[in-house]
PDB file of C-alpha atoms in Angstrom:
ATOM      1  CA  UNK A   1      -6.546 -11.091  15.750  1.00 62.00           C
ATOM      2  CA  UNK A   2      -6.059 -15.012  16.866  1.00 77.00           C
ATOM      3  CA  UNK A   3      -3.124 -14.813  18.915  1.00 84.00           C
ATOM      4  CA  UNK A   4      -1.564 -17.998  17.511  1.00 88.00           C
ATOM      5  CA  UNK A   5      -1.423 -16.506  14.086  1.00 89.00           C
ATOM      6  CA  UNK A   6       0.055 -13.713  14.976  1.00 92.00           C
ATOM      7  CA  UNK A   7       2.786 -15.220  17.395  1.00 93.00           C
ATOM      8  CA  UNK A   8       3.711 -17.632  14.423  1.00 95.00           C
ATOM      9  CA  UNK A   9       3.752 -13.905  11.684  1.00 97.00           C
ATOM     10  CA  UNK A  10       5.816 -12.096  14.642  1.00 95.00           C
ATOM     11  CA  UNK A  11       8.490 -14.926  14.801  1.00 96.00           C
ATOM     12  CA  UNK A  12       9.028 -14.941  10.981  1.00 97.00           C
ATOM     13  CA  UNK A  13       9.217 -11.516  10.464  1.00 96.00           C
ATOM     14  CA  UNK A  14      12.071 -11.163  13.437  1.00 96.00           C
ATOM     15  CA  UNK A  15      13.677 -14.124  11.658  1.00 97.00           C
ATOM     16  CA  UNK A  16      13.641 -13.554   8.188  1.00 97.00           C
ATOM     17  CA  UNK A  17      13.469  -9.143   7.992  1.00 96.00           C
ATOM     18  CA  UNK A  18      16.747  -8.140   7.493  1.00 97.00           C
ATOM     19  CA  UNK A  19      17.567  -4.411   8.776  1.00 95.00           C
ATOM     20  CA  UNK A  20      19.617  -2.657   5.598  1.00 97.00           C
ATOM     21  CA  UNK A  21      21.479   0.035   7.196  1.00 96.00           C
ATOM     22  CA  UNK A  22      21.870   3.678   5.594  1.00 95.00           C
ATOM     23  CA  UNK A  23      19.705   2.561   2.502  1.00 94.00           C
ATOM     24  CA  UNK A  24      17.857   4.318   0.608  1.00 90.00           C
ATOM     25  CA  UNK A  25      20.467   6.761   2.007  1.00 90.00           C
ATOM     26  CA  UNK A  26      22.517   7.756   5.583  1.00 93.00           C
ATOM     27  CA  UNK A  27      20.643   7.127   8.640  1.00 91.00           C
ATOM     28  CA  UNK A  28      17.374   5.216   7.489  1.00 88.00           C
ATOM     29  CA  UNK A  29      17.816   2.035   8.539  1.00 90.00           C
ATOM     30  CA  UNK A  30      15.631  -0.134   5.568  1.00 91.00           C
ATOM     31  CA  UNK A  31      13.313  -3.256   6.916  1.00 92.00           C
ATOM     32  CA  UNK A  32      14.074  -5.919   3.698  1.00 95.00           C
ATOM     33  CA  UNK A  33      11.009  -8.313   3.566  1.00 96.00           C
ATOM     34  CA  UNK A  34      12.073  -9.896   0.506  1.00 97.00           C
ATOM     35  CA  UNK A  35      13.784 -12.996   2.863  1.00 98.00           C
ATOM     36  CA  UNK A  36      10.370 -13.163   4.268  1.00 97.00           C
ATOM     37  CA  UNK A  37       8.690 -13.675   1.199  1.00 97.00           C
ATOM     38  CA  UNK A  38      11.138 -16.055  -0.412  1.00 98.00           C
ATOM     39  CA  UNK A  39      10.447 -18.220   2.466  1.00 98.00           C
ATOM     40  CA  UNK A  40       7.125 -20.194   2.097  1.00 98.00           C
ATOM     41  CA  UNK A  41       6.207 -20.739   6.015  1.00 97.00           C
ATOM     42  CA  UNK A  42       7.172 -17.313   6.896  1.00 98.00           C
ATOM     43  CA  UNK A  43       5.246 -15.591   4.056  1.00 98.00           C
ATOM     44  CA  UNK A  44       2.357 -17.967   4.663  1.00 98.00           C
ATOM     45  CA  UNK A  45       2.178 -17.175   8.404  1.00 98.00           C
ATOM     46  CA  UNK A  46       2.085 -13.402   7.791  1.00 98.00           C
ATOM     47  CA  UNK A  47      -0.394 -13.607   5.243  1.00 98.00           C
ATOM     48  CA  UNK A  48      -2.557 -15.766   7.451  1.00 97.00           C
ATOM     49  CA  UNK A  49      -2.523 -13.212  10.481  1.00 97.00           C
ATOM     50  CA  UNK A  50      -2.932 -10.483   8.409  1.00 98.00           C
ATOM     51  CA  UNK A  51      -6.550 -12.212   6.460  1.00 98.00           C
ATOM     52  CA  UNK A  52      -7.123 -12.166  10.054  1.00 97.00           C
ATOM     53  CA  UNK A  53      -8.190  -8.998  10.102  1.00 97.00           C
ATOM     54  CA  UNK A  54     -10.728  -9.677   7.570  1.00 98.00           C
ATOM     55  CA  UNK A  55     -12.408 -12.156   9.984  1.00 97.00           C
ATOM     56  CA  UNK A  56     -14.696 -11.593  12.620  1.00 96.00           C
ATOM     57  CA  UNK A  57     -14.149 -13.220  16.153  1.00 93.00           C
ATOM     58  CA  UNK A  58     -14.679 -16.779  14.585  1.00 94.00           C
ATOM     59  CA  UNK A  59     -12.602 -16.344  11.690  1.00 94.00           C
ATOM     60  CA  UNK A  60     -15.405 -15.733   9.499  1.00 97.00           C
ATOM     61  CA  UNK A  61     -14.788 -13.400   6.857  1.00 98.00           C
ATOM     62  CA  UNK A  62     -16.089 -10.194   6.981  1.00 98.00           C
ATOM     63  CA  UNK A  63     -14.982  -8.261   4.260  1.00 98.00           C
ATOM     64  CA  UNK A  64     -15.770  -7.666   0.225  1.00 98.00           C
ATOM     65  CA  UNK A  65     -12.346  -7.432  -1.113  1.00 98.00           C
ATOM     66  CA  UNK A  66      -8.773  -6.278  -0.063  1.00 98.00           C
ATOM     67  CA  UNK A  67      -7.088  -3.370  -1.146  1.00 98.00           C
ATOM     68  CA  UNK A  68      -3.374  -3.020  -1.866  1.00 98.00           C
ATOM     69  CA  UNK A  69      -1.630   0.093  -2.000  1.00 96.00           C
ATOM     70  CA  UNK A  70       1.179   0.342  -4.815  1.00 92.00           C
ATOM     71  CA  UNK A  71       3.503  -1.469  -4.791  1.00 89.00           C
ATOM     72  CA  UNK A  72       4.432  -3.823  -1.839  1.00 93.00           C
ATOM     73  CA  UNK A  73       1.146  -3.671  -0.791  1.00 95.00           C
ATOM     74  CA  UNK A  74       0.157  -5.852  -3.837  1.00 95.00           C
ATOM     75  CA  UNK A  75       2.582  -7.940  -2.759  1.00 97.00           C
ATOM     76  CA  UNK A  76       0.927  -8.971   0.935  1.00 98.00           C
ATOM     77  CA  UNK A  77      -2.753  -8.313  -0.552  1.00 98.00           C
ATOM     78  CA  UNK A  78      -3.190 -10.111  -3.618  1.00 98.00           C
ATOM     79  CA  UNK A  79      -2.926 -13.396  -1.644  1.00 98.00           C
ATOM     80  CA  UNK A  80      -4.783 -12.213   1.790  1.00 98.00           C
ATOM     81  CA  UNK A  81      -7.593 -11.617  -0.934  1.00 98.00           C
ATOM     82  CA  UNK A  82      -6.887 -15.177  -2.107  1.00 98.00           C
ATOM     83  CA  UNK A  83      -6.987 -16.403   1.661  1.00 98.00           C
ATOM     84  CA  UNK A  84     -10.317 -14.314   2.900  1.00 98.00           C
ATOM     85  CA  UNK A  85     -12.352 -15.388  -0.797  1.00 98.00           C
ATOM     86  CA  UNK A  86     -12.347 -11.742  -2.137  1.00 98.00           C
ATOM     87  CA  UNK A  87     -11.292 -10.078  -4.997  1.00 97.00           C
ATOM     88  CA  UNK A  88      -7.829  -7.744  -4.641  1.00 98.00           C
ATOM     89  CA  UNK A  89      -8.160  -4.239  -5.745  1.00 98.00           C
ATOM     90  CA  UNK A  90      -4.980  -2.249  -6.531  1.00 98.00           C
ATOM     91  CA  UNK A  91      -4.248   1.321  -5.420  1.00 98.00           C
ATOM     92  CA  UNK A  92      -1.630   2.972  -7.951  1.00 98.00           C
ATOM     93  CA  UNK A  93      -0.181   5.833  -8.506  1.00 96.00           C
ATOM     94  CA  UNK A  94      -1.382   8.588 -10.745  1.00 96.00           C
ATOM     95  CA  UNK A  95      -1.284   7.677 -14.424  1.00 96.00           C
ATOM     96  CA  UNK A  96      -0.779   4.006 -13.824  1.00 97.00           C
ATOM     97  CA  UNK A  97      -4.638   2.676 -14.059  1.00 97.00           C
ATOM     98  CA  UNK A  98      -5.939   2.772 -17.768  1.00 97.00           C
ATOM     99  CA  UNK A  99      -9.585   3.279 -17.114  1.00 97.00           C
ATOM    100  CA  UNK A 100     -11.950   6.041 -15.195  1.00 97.00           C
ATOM    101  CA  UNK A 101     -10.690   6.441 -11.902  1.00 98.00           C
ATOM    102  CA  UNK A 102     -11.035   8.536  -8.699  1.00 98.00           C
ATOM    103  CA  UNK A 103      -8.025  10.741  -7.463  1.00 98.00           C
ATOM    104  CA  UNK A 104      -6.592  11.259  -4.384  1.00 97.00           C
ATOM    105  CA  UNK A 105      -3.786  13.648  -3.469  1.00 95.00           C
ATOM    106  CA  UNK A 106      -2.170  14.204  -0.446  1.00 91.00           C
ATOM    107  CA  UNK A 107       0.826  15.808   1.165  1.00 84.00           C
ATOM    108  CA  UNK A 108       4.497  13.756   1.518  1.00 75.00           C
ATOM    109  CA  UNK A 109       7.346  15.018   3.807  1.00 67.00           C
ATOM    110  CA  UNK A 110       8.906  16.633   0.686  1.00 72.00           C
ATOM    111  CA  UNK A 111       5.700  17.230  -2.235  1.00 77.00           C
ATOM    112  CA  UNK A 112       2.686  15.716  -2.901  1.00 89.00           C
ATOM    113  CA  UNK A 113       1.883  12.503  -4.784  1.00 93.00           C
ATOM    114  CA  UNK A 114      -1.545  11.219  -6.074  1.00 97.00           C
ATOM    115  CA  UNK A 115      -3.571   7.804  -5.527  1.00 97.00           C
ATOM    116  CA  UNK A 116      -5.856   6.882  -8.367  1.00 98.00           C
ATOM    117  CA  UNK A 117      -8.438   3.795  -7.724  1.00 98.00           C
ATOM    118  CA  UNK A 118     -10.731   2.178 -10.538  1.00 98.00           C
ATOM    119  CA  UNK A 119     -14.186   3.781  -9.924  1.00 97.00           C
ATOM    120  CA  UNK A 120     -15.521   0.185 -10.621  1.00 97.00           C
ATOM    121  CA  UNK A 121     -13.768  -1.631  -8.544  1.00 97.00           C
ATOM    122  CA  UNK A 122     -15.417  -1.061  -5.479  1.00 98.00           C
ATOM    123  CA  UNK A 123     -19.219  -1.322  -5.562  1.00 97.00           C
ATOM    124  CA  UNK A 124     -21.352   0.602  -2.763  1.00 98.00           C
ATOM    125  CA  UNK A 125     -21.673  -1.092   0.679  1.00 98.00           C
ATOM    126  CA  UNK A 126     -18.272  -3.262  -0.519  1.00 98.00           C
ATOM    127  CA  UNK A 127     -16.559  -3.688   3.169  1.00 98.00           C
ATOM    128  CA  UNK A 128     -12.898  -3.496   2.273  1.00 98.00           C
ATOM    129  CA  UNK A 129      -9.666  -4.293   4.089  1.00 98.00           C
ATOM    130  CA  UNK A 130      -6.728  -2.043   3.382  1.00 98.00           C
ATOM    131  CA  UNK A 131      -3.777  -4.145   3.227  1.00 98.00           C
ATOM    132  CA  UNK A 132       0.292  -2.486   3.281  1.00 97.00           C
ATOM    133  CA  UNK A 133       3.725  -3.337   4.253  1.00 96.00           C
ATOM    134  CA  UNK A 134       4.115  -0.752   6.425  1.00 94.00           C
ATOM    135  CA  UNK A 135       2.743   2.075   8.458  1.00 95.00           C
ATOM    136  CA  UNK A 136       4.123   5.187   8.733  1.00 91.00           C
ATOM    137  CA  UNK A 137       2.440   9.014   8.548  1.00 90.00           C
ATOM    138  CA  UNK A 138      -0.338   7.416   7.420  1.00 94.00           C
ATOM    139  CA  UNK A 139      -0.790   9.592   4.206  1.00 94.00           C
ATOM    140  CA  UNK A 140      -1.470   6.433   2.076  1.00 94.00           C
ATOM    141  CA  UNK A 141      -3.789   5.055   4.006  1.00 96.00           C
ATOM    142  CA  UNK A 142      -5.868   8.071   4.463  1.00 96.00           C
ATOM    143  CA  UNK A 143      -5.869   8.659   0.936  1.00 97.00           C
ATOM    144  CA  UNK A 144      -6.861   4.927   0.328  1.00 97.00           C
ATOM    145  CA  UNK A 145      -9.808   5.289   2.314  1.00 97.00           C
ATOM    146  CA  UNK A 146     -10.908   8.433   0.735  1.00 97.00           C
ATOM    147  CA  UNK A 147     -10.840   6.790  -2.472  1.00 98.00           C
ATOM    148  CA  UNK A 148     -12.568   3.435  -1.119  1.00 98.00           C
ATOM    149  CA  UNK A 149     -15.104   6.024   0.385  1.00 98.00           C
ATOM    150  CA  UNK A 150     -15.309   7.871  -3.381  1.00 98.00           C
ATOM    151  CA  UNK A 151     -16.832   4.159  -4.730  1.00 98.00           C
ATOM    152  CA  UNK A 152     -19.343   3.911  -1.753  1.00 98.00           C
ATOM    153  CA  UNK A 153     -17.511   1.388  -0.248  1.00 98.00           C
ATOM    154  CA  UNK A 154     -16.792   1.019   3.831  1.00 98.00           C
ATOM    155  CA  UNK A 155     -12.930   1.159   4.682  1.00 98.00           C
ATOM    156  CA  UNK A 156     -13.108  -2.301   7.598  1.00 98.00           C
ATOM    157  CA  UNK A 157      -9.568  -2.077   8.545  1.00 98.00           C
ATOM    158  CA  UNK A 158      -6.071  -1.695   7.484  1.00 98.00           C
ATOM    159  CA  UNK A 159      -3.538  -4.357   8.348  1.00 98.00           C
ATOM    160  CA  UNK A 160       0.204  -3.620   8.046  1.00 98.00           C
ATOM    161  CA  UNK A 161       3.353  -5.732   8.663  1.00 96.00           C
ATOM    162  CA  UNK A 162       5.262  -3.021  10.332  1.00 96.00           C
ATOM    163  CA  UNK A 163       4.484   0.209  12.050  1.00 96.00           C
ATOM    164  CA  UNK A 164       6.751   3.363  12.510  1.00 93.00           C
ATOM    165  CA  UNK A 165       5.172   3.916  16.286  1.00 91.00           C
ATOM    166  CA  UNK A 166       7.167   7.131  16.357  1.00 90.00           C
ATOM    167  CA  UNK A 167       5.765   8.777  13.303  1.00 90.00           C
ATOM    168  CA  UNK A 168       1.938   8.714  14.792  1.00 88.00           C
ATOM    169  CA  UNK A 169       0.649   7.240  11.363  1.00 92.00           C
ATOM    170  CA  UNK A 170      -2.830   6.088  13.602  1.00 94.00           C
ATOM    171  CA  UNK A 171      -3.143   9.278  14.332  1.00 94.00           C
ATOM    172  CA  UNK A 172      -3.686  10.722  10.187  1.00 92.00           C
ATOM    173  CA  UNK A 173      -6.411   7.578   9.933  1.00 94.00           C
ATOM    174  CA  UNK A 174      -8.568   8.587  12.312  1.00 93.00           C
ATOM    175  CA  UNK A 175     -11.182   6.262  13.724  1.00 96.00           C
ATOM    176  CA  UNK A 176     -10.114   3.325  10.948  1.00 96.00           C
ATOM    177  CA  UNK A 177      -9.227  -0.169  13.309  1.00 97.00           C
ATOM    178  CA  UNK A 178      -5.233  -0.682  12.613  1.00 97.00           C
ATOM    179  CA  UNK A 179      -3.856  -4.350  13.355  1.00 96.00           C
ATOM    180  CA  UNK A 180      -0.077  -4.428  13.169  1.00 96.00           C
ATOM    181  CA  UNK A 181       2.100  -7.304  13.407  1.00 96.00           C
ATOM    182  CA  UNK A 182       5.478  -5.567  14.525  1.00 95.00           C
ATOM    183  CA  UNK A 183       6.192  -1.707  15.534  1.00 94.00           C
ATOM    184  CA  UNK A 184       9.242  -0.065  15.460  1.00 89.00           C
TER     185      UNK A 184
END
């Protein structure tokens, strides 16, 4: 990633994420980017560092479309799609998606929950960027790229604003390149 992108993402996300303390309940301590997005030259740096991983080493890009996982993944892809000159894909959970779609299931801390992606909307040979919020088992992901990999498409990347280092999400996406702007 160009380094002065991602300097200028770091510094808004440590200015404008706003730790939430004991939400959604006691002891998670909740990373609120909806500062960060309310703020045009913080939301514009981070989405410009993370179409960076879309680009090769001369900021070409590289990449057919950008998925978003549901739902603040849509958020952060929709305009790194915009920014790279793909189309966005969305990622949703089961029943959402009204037309034929692949499946995905995969295992949560406490259940299972299901990924569904448009069979169309990802052609064979599409290079796609996985785009999310944050990082943490990397179930989502995973699943993402299985479904990408259903259409015949080629999972590039996956580009996250935050990582949970201490959960080992890399470790559940195998080989896939992760760029992250912030770990915690």
């Amino acid at each position: 990633m160009n380094d002065d992108l991602v300097g200028a993402a770091r510094e808004a996300l440590a200015k404008l994420v706003v730790d939430v303390p004991d939400f959604p309940e006691p002891g998670i301590l909740f990373k609120d980017i909806t500062p960060l997005l309310a703020d045009h030259s913080g939301f514009a740096a981070v989405v410009a560092a993370l179409a960076a991983a879309g680009c090769d080493a001369d900021g070409t890009p590289v990449v057919d479309k950008v998925v978003g996982m549901e739902a603040r993944g849509f958020i952060l892809a929709a305009p790194v799609a915009l920014a790279l000159g793909t189309g966005f894909v969305p990622v949703r959970k089961a029943g959402k998606l009204p037309r034929h779609t692949h499946a995905v299931s995969y295992a949560l801390e406490y259940g299972e929950a299901t990924l569904e992606l448009h069979q169309d909307s990802v052609e064979p040979g599409d290079r796609v960027l996985l785009v999310d919020d944050v990082l943490a088992t990397g179930g989502t992901a995973r699943a993402t790229r299985e479904l990408i990999e259903a259409c015949g498409g080629t999972a590039h990347g996956l580009t996250v604003l935050m990582e949970l280092g201490f959960l080992a999400g890399r470790d559940a996406v195998g080989d896939l390149a992760v760029s992250t702007l912030m770990t915690v």
